[in-house]
Tab-separated table of C-alpha atoms in Angstrom:
chain	number	residue	atom	x	y	z
A	1	UNK	CA	81.951	-38.210	40.656
A	2	UNK	CA	80.485	-41.488	39.078
A	3	UNK	CA	82.207	-44.133	40.937
A	4	UNK	CA	80.391	-47.916	40.970
A	5	UNK	CA	82.369	-49.735	43.734
A	6	UNK	CA	83.330	-53.404	42.713
A	7	UNK	CA	80.812	-54.555	45.588
A	8	UNK	CA	78.023	-52.785	43.964
A	9	UNK	CA	78.917	-53.951	40.551
A	10	UNK	CA	78.973	-57.561	41.706
A	11	UNK	CA	75.796	-57.138	43.440
A	12	UNK	CA	73.868	-55.706	40.405
A	13	UNK	CA	75.329	-58.383	38.439
A	14	UNK	CA	74.007	-60.803	40.527
A	15	UNK	CA	70.693	-59.562	40.578
A	16	UNK	CA	70.728	-59.294	36.792
A	17	UNK	CA	71.235	-63.305	36.860
A	18	UNK	CA	68.587	-63.769	39.503
A	19	UNK	CA	66.048	-61.281	37.747
A	20	UNK	CA	67.009	-61.988	34.101
A	21	UNK	CA	67.299	-58.072	33.818
A	22	UNK	CA	69.533	-56.964	31.071
A	23	UNK	CA	69.366	-53.464	32.355
A	24	UNK	CA	70.861	-54.613	35.654
A	25	UNK	CA	73.606	-56.256	33.653
A	26	UNK	CA	74.350	-52.845	31.736
A	27	UNK	CA	74.627	-50.898	35.129
A	28	UNK	CA	77.002	-53.302	36.534
A	29	UNK	CA	79.067	-52.887	33.569
A	30	UNK	CA	79.703	-49.121	34.383
A	31	UNK	CA	82.174	-50.111	36.803
A	32	UNK	CA	85.713	-49.019	36.012
A	33	UNK	CA	87.105	-49.412	39.393
A	34	UNK	CA	89.998	-51.981	39.004
A	35	UNK	CA	90.102	-53.171	42.708
A	36	UNK	CA	89.141	-56.685	43.192
A	37	UNK	CA	85.601	-57.848	43.569
A	38	UNK	CA	84.618	-59.176	47.170
A	39	UNK	CA	84.459	-62.786	45.947
A	40	UNK	CA	87.930	-62.694	44.619
A	41	UNK	CA	89.463	-61.339	47.924
A	42	UNK	CA	89.488	-64.774	49.692
A	43	UNK	CA	89.620	-64.668	53.303
A	44	UNK	CA	91.763	-61.532	53.865
A	45	UNK	CA	90.230	-59.112	56.414
A	46	UNK	CA	87.216	-61.380	56.944
A	47	UNK	CA	86.772	-59.756	60.391
A	48	UNK	CA	86.018	-56.075	58.867
A	49	UNK	CA	84.405	-56.992	55.329
A	50	UNK	CA	80.799	-56.785	54.900
A	51	UNK	CA	79.336	-58.557	53.288
A	52	UNK	CA	82.038	-61.370	53.872
A	53	UNK	CA	83.842	-62.744	50.642
A	54	UNK	CA	82.457	-66.236	51.934
A	55	UNK	CA	78.905	-64.739	51.590
A	56	UNK	CA	79.451	-63.464	47.980
A	57	UNK	CA	80.667	-66.860	47.117
A	58	UNK	CA	77.698	-68.932	48.642
A	59	UNK	CA	75.488	-66.405	47.087
A	60	UNK	CA	76.904	-66.450	43.717
A	61	UNK	CA	77.007	-70.362	43.765
A	62	UNK	CA	73.264	-70.443	44.381
A	63	UNK	CA	72.421	-68.505	41.609
A	64	UNK	CA	74.950	-70.123	39.307
A	65	UNK	CA	72.593	-72.161	37.539
A	66	UNK	CA	70.887	-69.310	36.043
A	67	UNK	CA	72.507	-67.681	32.866
A	68	UNK	CA	73.481	-64.154	32.645
A	69	UNK	CA	70.820	-62.256	30.565
A	70	UNK	CA	71.703	-60.187	27.454
A	71	UNK	CA	72.675	-56.558	28.378
A	72	UNK	CA	69.919	-53.924	27.521
A	73	UNK	CA	70.733	-50.059	26.892
A	74	UNK	CA	70.120	-47.981	29.879
A	75	UNK	CA	69.158	-45.413	27.305
A	76	UNK	CA	65.761	-47.183	26.812
A	77	UNK	CA	64.685	-46.383	30.369
A	78	UNK	CA	62.982	-43.362	31.045
A	79	UNK	CA	65.406	-40.783	32.125
A	80	UNK	CA	63.660	-39.864	35.327
A	81	UNK	CA	61.819	-41.734	38.211
A	82	UNK	CA	59.506	-40.961	41.334
A	83	UNK	CA	59.972	-43.430	43.846
A	84	UNK	CA	56.906	-42.523	45.677
A	85	UNK	CA	56.950	-44.876	48.545
A	86	UNK	CA	60.513	-43.605	49.615
A	87	UNK	CA	60.018	-39.985	48.622
A	88	UNK	CA	62.868	-39.923	46.420
A	89	UNK	CA	63.268	-38.320	42.622
A	90	UNK	CA	65.901	-39.197	40.267
A	91	UNK	CA	66.834	-37.400	37.001
A	92	UNK	CA	69.029	-37.631	34.330
A	93	UNK	CA	70.196	-36.190	31.162
A	94	UNK	CA	72.204	-38.939	29.590
A	95	UNK	CA	71.192	-42.070	31.630
A	96	UNK	CA	73.979	-44.869	31.328
A	97	UNK	CA	76.488	-42.375	29.862
A	98	UNK	CA	78.054	-40.876	33.218
A	99	UNK	CA	80.558	-38.657	31.351
A	100	UNK	CA	77.730	-36.814	29.472
A	101	UNK	CA	75.035	-36.954	32.214
A	102	UNK	CA	73.494	-34.405	34.559
A	103	UNK	CA	72.081	-36.305	37.572
A	104	UNK	CA	69.889	-34.622	40.258
A	105	UNK	CA	68.548	-36.544	43.168
A	106	UNK	CA	66.147	-35.118	45.353
A	107	UNK	CA	64.284	-36.367	48.593
A	108	UNK	CA	61.534	-35.764	50.668
A	109	UNK	CA	60.513	-38.957	52.556
A	110	UNK	CA	57.847	-40.123	54.898
A	111	UNK	CA	60.578	-42.440	56.652
A	112	UNK	CA	62.105	-39.389	58.571
A	113	UNK	CA	65.702	-39.381	59.555
A	114	UNK	CA	65.850	-42.738	61.375
A	115	UNK	CA	68.619	-45.575	61.077
A	116	UNK	CA	70.542	-45.267	57.831
A	117	UNK	CA	68.579	-42.124	56.843
A	118	UNK	CA	69.815	-38.729	57.152
A	119	UNK	CA	67.997	-35.189	58.258
A	120	UNK	CA	67.824	-34.097	54.749
A	121	UNK	CA	64.544	-33.615	53.633
A	122	UNK	CA	64.157	-31.354	50.618
A	123	UNK	CA	68.089	-31.748	50.011
A	124	UNK	CA	69.633	-32.337	46.382
A	125	UNK	CA	72.580	-33.783	44.963
A	126	UNK	CA	73.951	-32.858	41.403
A	127	UNK	CA	76.387	-34.626	39.688
A	128	UNK	CA	77.567	-33.805	36.035
A	129	UNK	CA	79.820	-34.988	33.094
A	130	UNK	CA	81.380	-37.474	35.557
A	131	UNK	CA	82.158	-35.021	38.500
A	132	UNK	CA	80.362	-34.505	41.843
A	133	UNK	CA	79.352	-30.798	42.045
A	134	UNK	CA	76.846	-30.120	44.329
A	135	UNK	CA	77.616	-33.113	46.924
A	136	UNK	CA	76.212	-34.777	49.707
A	137	UNK	CA	78.954	-33.739	52.206
A	138	UNK	CA	80.882	-35.782	54.893
A	139	UNK	CA	82.108	-39.197	55.667
A	140	UNK	CA	81.392	-42.116	58.171
A	141	UNK	CA	84.544	-43.680	59.702
A	142	UNK	CA	82.556	-45.785	61.776
A	143	UNK	CA	79.236	-46.023	63.175
A	144	UNK	CA	78.184	-42.957	65.553
A	145	UNK	CA	81.991	-41.576	65.491
A	146	UNK	CA	82.011	-37.602	66.429
A	147	UNK	CA	82.075	-36.604	62.610
A	148	UNK	CA	79.156	-39.185	61.667
A	149	UNK	CA	76.860	-37.913	64.481
A	150	UNK	CA	77.540	-34.016	64.541
A	151	UNK	CA	78.061	-33.615	60.781
A	152	UNK	CA	77.335	-36.588	58.531
A	153	UNK	CA	73.691	-37.269	60.160
A	154	UNK	CA	72.824	-33.301	60.169
A	155	UNK	CA	70.821	-31.128	57.908
A	156	UNK	CA	73.884	-28.745	58.062
A	157	UNK	CA	76.225	-31.159	55.636
A	158	UNK	CA	73.514	-31.384	53.033
A	159	UNK	CA	72.271	-29.105	50.138
A	160	UNK	CA	69.325	-27.958	52.210
A	161	UNK	CA	68.105	-24.867	54.624
A	162	UNK	CA	68.732	-24.001	58.315
A	163	UNK	CA	66.406	-21.846	60.407
A	164	UNK	CA	68.236	-19.545	62.860
A	165	UNK	CA	71.181	-22.183	62.214
A	166	UNK	CA	68.925	-25.140	62.944
A	167	UNK	CA	68.036	-27.875	60.471
A	168	UNK	CA	66.018	-31.219	61.407
A	169	UNK	CA	66.218	-33.432	64.024
A	170	UNK	CA	68.661	-36.568	63.257
A	171	UNK	CA	67.640	-40.063	63.864
A	172	UNK	CA	63.802	-39.319	64.166
A	173	UNK	CA	61.304	-41.219	62.530
A	174	UNK	CA	59.198	-38.093	62.873
A	175	UNK	CA	61.141	-35.661	61.042
A	176	UNK	CA	59.408	-36.564	57.660
A	177	UNK	CA	58.745	-34.876	54.576
A	178	UNK	CA	56.631	-35.602	51.529
A	179	UNK	CA	56.940	-35.199	47.699
A	180	UNK	CA	53.645	-33.339	47.155
A	181	UNK	CA	54.183	-32.842	43.175
A	182	UNK	CA	56.025	-34.868	40.453
A	183	UNK	CA	55.046	-33.398	36.936
A	184	UNK	CA	56.995	-34.070	33.697
A	185	UNK	CA	56.314	-31.966	30.191
A	186	UNK	CA	58.017	-31.398	27.023
A	187	UNK	CA	60.803	-29.414	28.651
A	188	UNK	CA	60.861	-30.291	32.050
A	189	UNK	CA	60.740	-32.443	35.130
A	190	UNK	CA	59.161	-30.742	38.070
A	191	UNK	CA	59.233	-32.136	41.844
A	192	UNK	CA	58.261	-30.397	45.086
A	193	UNK	CA	58.928	-31.323	48.237
A	194	UNK	CA	57.369	-30.285	51.717
A	195	UNK	CA	59.685	-30.700	54.852
A	196	UNK	CA	57.492	-28.542	57.055
A	197	UNK	CA	57.181	-31.271	59.581
A	198	UNK	CA	61.024	-32.264	59.523
A	199	UNK	CA	61.901	-28.528	60.420
A	200	UNK	CA	59.192	-28.195	63.020
A	201	UNK	CA	61.253	-31.072	65.265
A	202	UNK	CA	64.046	-28.540	66.259
A	203	UNK	CA	61.742	-25.331	66.649
A	204	UNK	CA	59.078	-23.854	69.226
A	205	UNK	CA	55.842	-25.467	68.506
A	206	UNK	CA	53.635	-23.938	65.966
A	207	UNK	CA	56.578	-21.431	64.677
A	208	UNK	CA	57.375	-23.485	61.338
A	209	UNK	CA	54.141	-22.706	59.115
A	210	UNK	CA	55.969	-23.783	55.815
A	211	UNK	CA	58.957	-25.147	54.320
A	212	UNK	CA	58.791	-26.077	50.343
A	213	UNK	CA	61.285	-26.633	47.777
A	214	UNK	CA	60.277	-26.934	44.174
A	215	UNK	CA	63.122	-28.615	41.880
A	216	UNK	CA	62.405	-27.966	37.950
A	217	UNK	CA	65.136	-29.681	35.837
A	218	UNK	CA	64.490	-27.731	32.469
A	219	UNK	CA	65.657	-28.869	29.089
A	220	UNK	CA	67.569	-31.860	30.780
A	221	UNK	CA	70.260	-28.996	30.894
A	222	UNK	CA	69.866	-26.811	34.323
A	223	UNK	CA	67.879	-26.533	37.257
A	224	UNK	CA	65.797	-24.418	39.070
A	225	UNK	CA	65.018	-23.892	42.636
A	226	UNK	CA	62.347	-22.180	44.597
A	227	UNK	CA	62.446	-22.266	48.390
A	228	UNK	CA	59.350	-21.009	50.351
A	229	UNK	CA	59.714	-20.399	53.990
A	230	UNK	CA	57.068	-19.273	56.206
A	231	UNK	CA	57.288	-18.668	60.168
A	232	UNK	CA	54.916	-17.355	62.595
A	233	UNK	CA	57.793	-15.453	64.316
A	234	UNK	CA	60.758	-13.630	62.178
A	235	UNK	CA	64.006	-15.550	61.833
A	236	UNK	CA	67.182	-15.886	59.776
A	237	UNK	CA	67.133	-18.392	56.944
A	238	UNK	CA	70.377	-20.157	55.790
A	239	UNK	CA	70.906	-21.693	52.004
A	240	UNK	CA	73.382	-24.433	52.168
A	241	UNK	CA	75.762	-25.657	49.271
A	242	UNK	CA	78.685	-28.067	49.597
A	243	UNK	CA	81.518	-29.368	47.111
A	244	UNK	CA	84.423	-31.623	47.091
A	245	UNK	CA	86.625	-28.314	46.712
A	246	UNK	CA	87.071	-25.096	44.742
A	247	UNK	CA	83.536	-23.518	45.899
A	248	UNK	CA	83.541	-19.578	46.085
A	249	UNK	CA	81.021	-16.934	46.516
A	250	UNK	CA	80.747	-13.792	44.801
A	251	UNK	CA	78.795	-11.471	47.180
A	252	UNK	CA	77.819	-8.742	44.871
A	253	UNK	CA	76.548	-10.783	42.299
A	254	UNK	CA	75.133	-13.153	44.893
A	255	UNK	CA	76.507	-16.259	42.824
A	256	UNK	CA	78.276	-19.676	43.774
A	257	UNK	CA	80.940	-21.017	41.626
A	258	UNK	CA	82.192	-24.779	41.969
A	259	UNK	CA	84.766	-26.460	39.902
A	260	UNK	CA	84.894	-30.063	40.045
A	261	UNK	CA	87.785	-31.906	41.619
A	262	UNK	CA	88.986	-33.340	38.515
A	263	UNK	CA	88.455	-30.743	36.466
A	264	UNK	CA	85.844	-32.039	34.059
A	265	UNK	CA	82.989	-29.700	34.877
A	266	UNK	CA	81.893	-26.598	36.681
A	267	UNK	CA	78.604	-25.265	38.244
A	268	UNK	CA	77.482	-22.040	38.966
A	269	UNK	CA	74.442	-21.263	41.197
A	270	UNK	CA	72.837	-18.050	40.915
A	271	UNK	CA	70.562	-16.937	44.096
A	272	UNK	CA	67.603	-14.801	43.273
A	273	UNK	CA	66.047	-13.171	46.550
A	274	UNK	CA	64.608	-9.755	45.870
A	275	UNK	CA	64.098	-7.353	48.826
A	276	UNK	CA	66.295	-9.231	51.112
A	277	UNK	CA	70.104	-8.673	51.781
A	278	UNK	CA	72.527	-11.973	52.014
A	279	UNK	CA	75.736	-12.843	53.527
A	280	UNK	CA	77.869	-15.764	52.141
A	281	UNK	CA	80.755	-17.632	54.018
A	282	UNK	CA	82.829	-20.423	52.564
A	283	UNK	CA	84.897	-22.857	54.717
A	284	UNK	CA	86.945	-25.776	53.643
A	285	UNK	CA	87.172	-27.416	57.090
A	286	UNK	CA	84.453	-29.726	58.571
A	287	UNK	CA	83.044	-28.311	62.133
A	288	UNK	CA	84.076	-31.654	63.406
A	289	UNK	CA	86.778	-33.238	61.771
A	290	UNK	CA	87.373	-36.630	60.596
A	291	UNK	CA	88.805	-39.169	63.141
A	292	UNK	CA	92.558	-38.526	62.648
A	293	UNK	CA	93.395	-42.364	62.780
A	294	UNK	CA	91.344	-42.703	59.776
A	295	UNK	CA	93.339	-39.825	57.929
A	296	UNK	CA	96.619	-41.228	58.490
A	297	UNK	CA	95.552	-44.731	57.560
A	298	UNK	CA	96.251	-46.193	60.829
A	299	UNK	CA	92.463	-47.604	61.084
A	300	UNK	CA	90.233	-48.862	58.260
A	301	UNK	CA	92.937	-49.145	55.795
A	302	UNK	CA	91.645	-52.924	55.077
A	303	UNK	CA	88.170	-51.607	53.961
A	304	UNK	CA	88.140	-47.782	53.188
A	305	UNK	CA	87.406	-47.168	49.366
A	306	UNK	CA	88.681	-43.658	49.275
A	307	UNK	CA	90.803	-41.040	50.510
A	308	UNK	CA	89.664	-38.588	53.256
A	309	UNK	CA	89.860	-35.104	52.580
A	310	UNK	CA	88.290	-31.799	53.545
A	311	UNK	CA	85.540	-30.318	51.675
A	312	UNK	CA	84.055	-26.920	51.128
A	313	UNK	CA	80.729	-25.468	52.356
A	314	UNK	CA	78.739	-22.265	51.653
A	315	UNK	CA	76.397	-20.872	53.967
A	316	UNK	CA	74.465	-17.976	52.367
A	317	UNK	CA	72.531	-16.239	55.434
A	318	UNK	CA	69.725	-13.631	55.369
A	319	UNK	CA	71.182	-10.674	57.033
A	320	UNK	CA	67.887	-9.653	58.768
A	321	UNK	CA	65.141	-11.710	60.142
A	322	UNK	CA	61.682	-12.088	58.420
A	323	UNK	CA	58.727	-14.414	58.761
A	324	UNK	CA	58.365	-15.184	54.785
A	325	UNK	CA	61.203	-16.063	52.535
A	326	UNK	CA	60.910	-16.976	48.691
A	327	UNK	CA	64.311	-17.813	47.329
A	328	UNK	CA	65.081	-18.496	43.774
A	329	UNK	CA	68.628	-20.501	42.487
A	330	UNK	CA	69.519	-21.413	38.635
A	331	UNK	CA	72.018	-23.846	38.780
A	332	UNK	CA	74.101	-24.378	35.394
A	333	UNK	CA	76.459	-27.381	35.325
A	334	UNK	CA	78.906	-27.125	32.224
A	335	UNK	CA	82.095	-28.765	30.964
A	336	UNK	CA	83.591	-25.299	30.501
A	337	UNK	CA	83.968	-22.254	32.812
A	338	UNK	CA	80.713	-20.518	33.407
A	339	UNK	CA	80.480	-17.834	35.599
A	340	UNK	CA	77.960	-15.462	34.686
A	341	UNK	CA	74.617	-16.273	34.459
A	342	UNK	CA	71.613	-13.551	33.201
A	343	UNK	CA	68.819	-14.241	35.569
A	344	UNK	CA	66.205	-11.917	36.860
A	345	UNK	CA	62.745	-11.892	38.463
A	346	UNK	CA	59.934	-10.421	36.797
A	347	UNK	CA	57.181	-8.726	38.665
A	348	UNK	CA	54.771	-11.689	38.268
A	349	UNK	CA	57.658	-13.770	39.927
A	350	UNK	CA	58.737	-15.401	36.823
A	351	UNK	CA	62.316	-15.971	36.294
């Protein structure tokens, strides 16, 4: 769901003042979180706050001579942006109106999975109508906790692919991806990510020949994915999808359904992969649980910004090994309950 935290809103307002940028101020004012901003919290919990309240006070004092600019509507900005230097793509249908917006982010980055990055080349996130639907799963109780290392860092916690159960090597500067196409037209925005190098990091040398994903945002209304995987020796492919809760799989229809945690939106994901049988499993448990001290509130209560809860995870795995996969998916977010999509693949490989 859209949740601009007070610490981020405060920083955006500061940047708006320093840069004299009305768009940044408009973004800051999207914050509806009523918790105190860092500069208003005084010295409480100083040992665990970062940045500290004192840092915010000093920073705001330094910039106080600059006036706040006039806000500018975010709708004046392009609804899409390709950040070529870091390999990120952001797509909106109604930028600046979270309750009406469909927002997709897609990543294939030359910076690998090192430091604050995760092993998530060619992964995507989809939020719509104020709800998180296809989410970036997992938490971070503290740096390098078991949950953080063995789930949050890992490809298996993302809306991505696995080859024989393996993804990309975490905390590896060489586990890179790249955006090879960003194209816009009257009815679409089209990004292609190449994560071949990232998947090679956990496979025998020379085995992974190609792992690419095309993501097309059509009419700023729905998404089409195409995954192409080519191996030199046969293997099984897994297609992953994660949600906060309420994730189901219809095996007969090869279709996933997500109902947003707040009940404001749904997502139906129709897989199309002719000629290959697939098996789907759903769980609502983390393979590596969140530290129980944090779940109970015994630890972290001073700085945790939300509630800990289990999430839903779908794994759709090919029933048979192959050295060549083409998998399509159509993702349709909606305010109402849409469970059926009429999708077919023609002889010319056209959906």
